[in-house]
Amino acid sequence: MKSRLLPVKELSIGENYAMFKLLNQHFPNVTYNVFEQDLNNKNWILYLYEEDTHIIKGFSTILIYNTDFEGEKISVIYSGDTIVDPSAWSSSTLPRSWIAAVNQLSSIYSQGKVYWLLISGGYRTYRFLPIFWQTFYPHYDVKTPDNISRLIDFLARERFGDNYDSKTRVVRFSHPQVLSEKLNQIPLERLTDPHIHFFQQRNPGHINGDELVCLTEVCEANLTAAGRRMWFANLYVAPTP
């Protein structure tokens, strides 16, 4: 499995359609217009493909931008549509490439601390946080600090407006993306994992497309051992837009 990171504006028509087709297979209610709107609101795309066939097996849209919070300049990496075909679940290409991409893009855009703003509509996505990051929020056994709570609320209101519920820190879109039934259920045996159990408690509406807002600081010091192994992975990056 290979990966490619490039500016959204450099996507070919074929690549664009292949990604929509993959997304639609797993989110049956997603229309092309909704997909295209999300894509146009991002500035980078990371996708996975089979080296022999060049068939796209997964992708993640990325928006990286700068903002000011309580007098401090920060950079934000926001993940949009993300999907990996089940046939590629055994591959570590997406997390390895994503973390390497974040490392490289941060060096281009960073104007201070860098944060990953993640909305998680499934336990598989939320599980990336404890695997690769030491400190992240919300966390099952760590209270979210007040300053981080304010930052989460600020970024979520800025990004999602009235779709964001600050009491639950959940985003409910008017046209949510709902995983197919075979993918949106959490297997009972996975609930023994405290992180997955916590995700289900905090986002019980995930089966209806509700998204839990999560945040972690993106820096080498915050990486787990698994994250560090991927931080310096080699990744082809297309020219800066």
CSV table of C-alpha atoms in Angstrom, one decimal:
chain,number,residue,atom,x,y,z
A,1,MET,CA,0.0,0.0,0.0
A,2,LYS,CA,1.3,3.5,-0.9
A,3,SER,CA,0.2,7.0,0.0
A,4,ARG,CA,0.2,10.4,-1.6
A,5,LEU,CA,-0.2,13.8,-0.1
A,6,LEU,CA,-1.1,16.7,-2.4
A,7,PRO,CA,-3.0,20.0,-2.5
A,8,VAL,CA,-6.7,19.5,-3.1
A,9,LYS,CA,-6.6,21.6,-6.2
A,10,GLU,CA,-4.2,19.1,-7.9
A,11,LEU,CA,-6.6,16.2,-7.7
A,12,SER,CA,-7.5,14.7,-11.0
A,13,ILE,CA,-11.2,14.1,-11.9
A,14,GLY,CA,-10.5,10.4,-11.8
A,15,GLU,CA,-9.0,10.6,-8.3
A,16,ASN,CA,-11.9,12.8,-7.1
A,17,TYR,CA,-14.6,10.3,-8.4
A,18,ALA,CA,-12.7,7.3,-7.0
A,19,MET,CA,-12.7,8.8,-3.5
A,20,PHE,CA,-16.4,9.7,-3.6
A,21,LYS,CA,-17.2,6.1,-4.8
A,22,LEU,CA,-15.2,4.7,-1.9
A,23,LEU,CA,-16.9,7.0,0.6
A,24,ASN,CA,-20.3,6.3,-0.7
A,25,GLN,CA,-19.8,2.6,-0.3
A,26,HIS,CA,-19.4,3.0,3.4
A,27,PHE,CA,-21.6,6.1,4.0
A,28,PRO,CA,-24.6,5.3,1.7
A,29,ASN,CA,-26.4,8.6,2.3
A,30,VAL,CA,-23.5,10.8,1.1
A,31,THR,CA,-24.2,12.7,-2.1
A,32,TYR,CA,-21.5,13.9,-4.5
A,33,ASN,CA,-22.4,17.5,-3.7
A,34,VAL,CA,-21.8,17.0,0.0
A,35,PHE,CA,-18.5,15.2,-0.7
A,36,GLU,CA,-17.4,17.9,-3.0
A,37,GLN,CA,-18.3,20.7,-0.5
A,38,ASP,CA,-16.2,19.0,2.1
A,39,LEU,CA,-13.3,18.6,-0.3
A,40,ASN,CA,-13.4,22.2,-1.4
A,41,ASN,CA,-13.3,23.3,2.2
A,42,LYS,CA,-9.9,21.5,2.7
A,43,ASN,CA,-6.5,22.4,1.3
A,44,TRP,CA,-4.7,19.0,1.4
A,45,ILE,CA,-5.6,15.4,0.7
A,46,LEU,CA,-3.9,12.2,1.7
A,47,TYR,CA,-4.9,9.1,-0.1
A,48,LEU,CA,-3.9,5.4,-0.1
A,49,TYR,CA,-3.6,3.3,-3.2
A,50,GLU,CA,-2.5,-0.2,-4.2
A,51,GLU,CA,0.9,0.0,-5.8
A,52,ASP,CA,0.1,-2.5,-8.5
A,53,THR,CA,-3.5,-1.5,-9.5
A,54,HIS,CA,-3.4,2.2,-8.3
A,55,ILE,CA,-6.9,1.6,-6.9
A,56,ILE,CA,-7.6,4.1,-4.1
A,57,LYS,CA,-8.2,2.3,-0.8
A,58,GLY,CA,-8.6,5.2,1.6
A,59,PHE,CA,-8.2,8.9,2.1
A,60,SER,CA,-8.3,11.7,4.6
A,61,THR,CA,-9.1,15.3,3.7
A,62,ILE,CA,-7.1,17.9,5.7
A,63,LEU,CA,-7.6,21.6,6.4
A,64,ILE,CA,-4.6,23.4,8.0
A,65,TYR,CA,-5.0,27.0,9.0
A,66,ASN,CA,-3.9,29.7,11.5
A,67,THR,CA,-6.0,31.5,14.0
A,68,ASP,CA,-5.7,33.5,17.2
A,69,PHE,CA,-7.0,32.3,20.6
A,70,GLU,CA,-6.8,34.4,23.8
A,71,GLY,CA,-4.0,36.5,22.4
A,72,GLU,CA,-2.0,33.5,21.1
A,73,LYS,CA,-1.3,32.6,17.5
A,74,ILE,CA,-1.9,28.9,16.9
A,75,SER,CA,-2.1,26.5,13.9
A,76,VAL,CA,-4.9,24.0,13.5
A,77,ILE,CA,-5.1,20.8,11.6
A,78,TYR,CA,-8.7,19.7,11.0
A,79,SER,CA,-9.6,16.3,9.6
A,80,GLY,CA,-12.5,16.1,7.3
A,81,ASP,CA,-13.8,13.0,5.5
A,82,THR,CA,-11.7,9.9,6.4
A,83,ILE,CA,-12.3,6.4,5.2
A,84,VAL,CA,-10.3,3.2,4.7
A,85,ASP,CA,-11.7,0.2,2.8
A,86,PRO,CA,-12.0,-2.8,5.2
A,87,SER,CA,-9.6,-4.7,2.8
A,88,ALA,CA,-6.9,-2.3,3.9
A,89,TRP,CA,-7.5,-2.2,7.7
A,90,SER,CA,-4.5,-4.4,8.4
A,91,SER,CA,-2.2,-1.9,6.7
A,92,SER,CA,-0.6,0.8,8.9
A,93,THR,CA,-0.1,3.1,5.8
A,94,LEU,CA,-2.8,5.6,6.7
A,95,PRO,CA,-1.7,6.4,10.3
A,96,ARG,CA,2.0,6.3,9.3
A,97,SER,CA,1.4,8.6,6.4
A,98,TRP,CA,-1.0,10.9,8.2
A,99,ILE,CA,1.4,11.5,11.1
A,100,ALA,CA,4.3,12.0,8.7
A,101,ALA,CA,2.1,14.4,6.7
A,102,VAL,CA,1.2,16.4,9.9
A,103,ASN,CA,4.9,16.7,10.7
A,104,GLN,CA,5.7,18.0,7.3
A,105,LEU,CA,2.7,20.3,6.9
A,106,SER,CA,3.3,21.8,10.4
A,107,SER,CA,6.7,22.9,9.4
A,108,ILE,CA,5.1,24.8,6.4
A,109,TYR,CA,2.2,26.5,8.2
A,110,SER,CA,3.1,26.6,11.9
A,111,GLN,CA,2.9,30.0,13.6
A,112,GLY,CA,2.9,28.7,17.2
A,113,LYS,CA,1.5,25.6,18.9
A,114,VAL,CA,-0.2,23.2,16.5
A,115,TYR,CA,-3.4,21.4,17.4
A,116,TRP,CA,-5.3,18.5,15.8
A,117,LEU,CA,-9.0,19.2,15.7
A,118,LEU,CA,-10.7,15.8,15.2
A,119,ILE,CA,-14.4,15.1,15.0
A,120,SER,CA,-14.9,11.4,15.7
A,121,GLY,CA,-18.1,9.6,14.5
A,122,GLY,CA,-16.7,6.1,15.1
A,123,TYR,CA,-14.6,4.3,17.7
A,124,ARG,CA,-12.0,3.4,15.1
A,125,THR,CA,-11.2,7.0,14.5
A,126,TYR,CA,-11.2,7.9,18.2
A,127,ARG,CA,-8.9,5.0,18.9
A,128,PHE,CA,-6.1,6.7,16.9
A,129,LEU,CA,-5.7,9.2,19.7
A,130,PRO,CA,-4.5,6.9,22.5
A,131,ILE,CA,-2.4,4.8,20.1
A,132,PHE,CA,-0.4,7.8,18.8
A,133,TRP,CA,-0.7,10.6,21.3
A,134,GLN,CA,0.1,10.8,25.0
A,135,THR,CA,-2.2,13.6,26.0
A,136,PHE,CA,-5.6,14.3,24.2
A,137,TYR,CA,-9.1,15.3,25.1
A,138,PRO,CA,-11.6,14.2,26.0
A,139,HIS,CA,-10.0,11.3,27.9
A,140,TYR,CA,-11.7,8.6,30.0
A,141,ASP,CA,-9.6,9.2,33.1
A,142,VAL,CA,-8.2,12.8,32.7
A,143,LYS,CA,-10.3,15.9,33.3
A,144,THR,CA,-10.0,18.4,30.4
A,145,PRO,CA,-8.2,21.5,31.6
A,146,ASP,CA,-10.2,24.7,31.6
A,147,ASN,CA,-8.0,26.4,29.0
A,148,ILE,CA,-8.3,23.4,26.7
A,149,SER,CA,-12.1,23.3,27.2
A,150,ARG,CA,-12.2,26.9,26.1
A,151,LEU,CA,-10.0,26.2,23.1
A,152,ILE,CA,-12.2,23.3,22.1
A,153,ASP,CA,-15.3,25.4,22.3
A,154,PHE,CA,-13.7,28.3,20.4
A,155,LEU,CA,-12.5,26.1,17.5
A,156,ALA,CA,-15.7,24.1,17.3
A,157,ARG,CA,-17.9,27.2,17.3
A,158,GLU,CA,-15.6,28.7,14.7
A,159,ARG,CA,-15.8,25.6,12.5
A,160,PHE,CA,-19.3,24.2,13.1
A,161,GLY,CA,-21.4,27.1,14.3
A,162,ASP,CA,-24.9,26.1,15.6
A,163,ASN,CA,-24.2,22.5,14.8
A,164,TYR,CA,-22.0,22.3,17.8
A,165,ASP,CA,-23.4,21.5,21.3
A,166,SER,CA,-21.0,22.9,23.9
A,167,LYS,CA,-22.6,20.9,26.7
A,168,THR,CA,-21.9,17.5,25.1
A,169,ARG,CA,-19.1,18.7,22.8
A,170,VAL,CA,-20.8,16.9,20.0
A,171,VAL,CA,-21.4,18.1,16.5
A,172,ARG,CA,-24.7,17.2,14.8
A,173,PHE,CA,-24.8,18.1,11.2
A,174,SER,CA,-28.1,18.7,9.4
A,175,HIS,CA,-27.0,16.1,6.8
A,176,PRO,CA,-24.8,13.7,8.8
A,177,GLN,CA,-22.6,11.0,7.4
A,178,VAL,CA,-23.9,7.7,8.8
A,179,LEU,CA,-21.8,4.6,8.5
A,180,SER,CA,-23.4,1.6,7.0
A,181,GLU,CA,-24.9,-0.7,9.6
A,182,LYS,CA,-22.2,-3.3,9.3
A,183,LEU,CA,-19.6,-0.7,10.3
A,184,ASN,CA,-21.3,1.6,12.8
A,185,GLN,CA,-21.8,-1.0,15.5
A,186,ILE,CA,-19.2,-1.5,18.3
A,187,PRO,CA,-18.4,-5.1,18.9
A,188,LEU,CA,-19.1,-6.0,22.5
A,189,GLU,CA,-15.6,-7.4,23.1
A,190,ARG,CA,-14.2,-4.0,22.1
A,191,LEU,CA,-16.0,-2.3,25.0
A,192,THR,CA,-13.5,-3.8,27.4
A,193,ASP,CA,-11.1,-1.2,26.0
A,194,PRO,CA,-11.6,1.9,28.3
A,195,HIS,CA,-11.1,4.3,25.5
A,196,ILE,CA,-13.7,2.7,23.3
A,197,HIS,CA,-16.2,2.4,26.2
A,198,PHE,CA,-15.6,6.1,27.0
A,199,PHE,CA,-16.3,7.0,23.3
A,200,GLN,CA,-19.6,5.1,23.4
A,201,GLN,CA,-20.6,6.9,26.6
A,202,ARG,CA,-19.6,10.4,25.3
A,203,ASN,CA,-21.1,9.9,21.8
A,204,PRO,CA,-24.0,7.5,22.0
A,205,GLY,CA,-25.5,9.1,18.9
A,206,HIS,CA,-22.5,8.0,16.7
A,207,ILE,CA,-24.7,5.5,15.0
A,208,ASN,CA,-26.8,8.4,13.7
A,209,GLY,CA,-23.8,10.4,12.5
A,210,ASP,CA,-23.0,12.5,15.7
A,211,GLU,CA,-19.4,13.5,15.9
A,212,LEU,CA,-17.4,13.9,19.1
A,213,VAL,CA,-15.0,16.9,19.1
A,214,CYS,CA,-11.5,16.0,20.2
A,215,LEU,CA,-8.2,17.9,20.5
A,216,THR,CA,-4.6,17.1,20.9
A,217,GLU,CA,-1.4,19.1,20.6
A,218,VAL,CA,0.7,18.1,17.6
A,219,CYS,CA,4.3,18.0,18.7
A,220,GLU,CA,7.1,15.4,18.9
A,221,ALA,CA,7.0,15.4,22.8
A,222,ASN,CA,3.3,14.4,22.8
A,223,LEU,CA,3.8,11.3,20.7
A,224,THR,CA,3.6,7.8,22.0
A,225,ALA,CA,6.3,5.3,21.1
A,226,ALA,CA,4.1,4.1,18.2
A,227,GLY,CA,3.6,7.7,17.1
A,228,ARG,CA,7.3,8.5,17.2
A,229,ARG,CA,8.0,5.6,14.8
A,230,MET,CA,5.8,7.2,12.2
A,231,TRP,CA,6.6,10.9,12.8
A,232,PHE,CA,9.8,10.7,10.7
A,233,ALA,CA,8.4,8.4,8.0
A,234,ASN,CA,9.3,9.2,4.5
A,235,LEU,CA,6.3,10.7,2.5
A,236,TYR,CA,6.1,12.2,-0.9
A,237,VAL,CA,4.7,15.7,-0.6
A,238,ALA,CA,3.5,17.6,-3.6
A,239,PRO,CA,4.6,21.3,-4.0
A,240,THR,CA,3.1,23.8,-1.5
A,241,PRO,CA,-0.1,25.4,-2.9
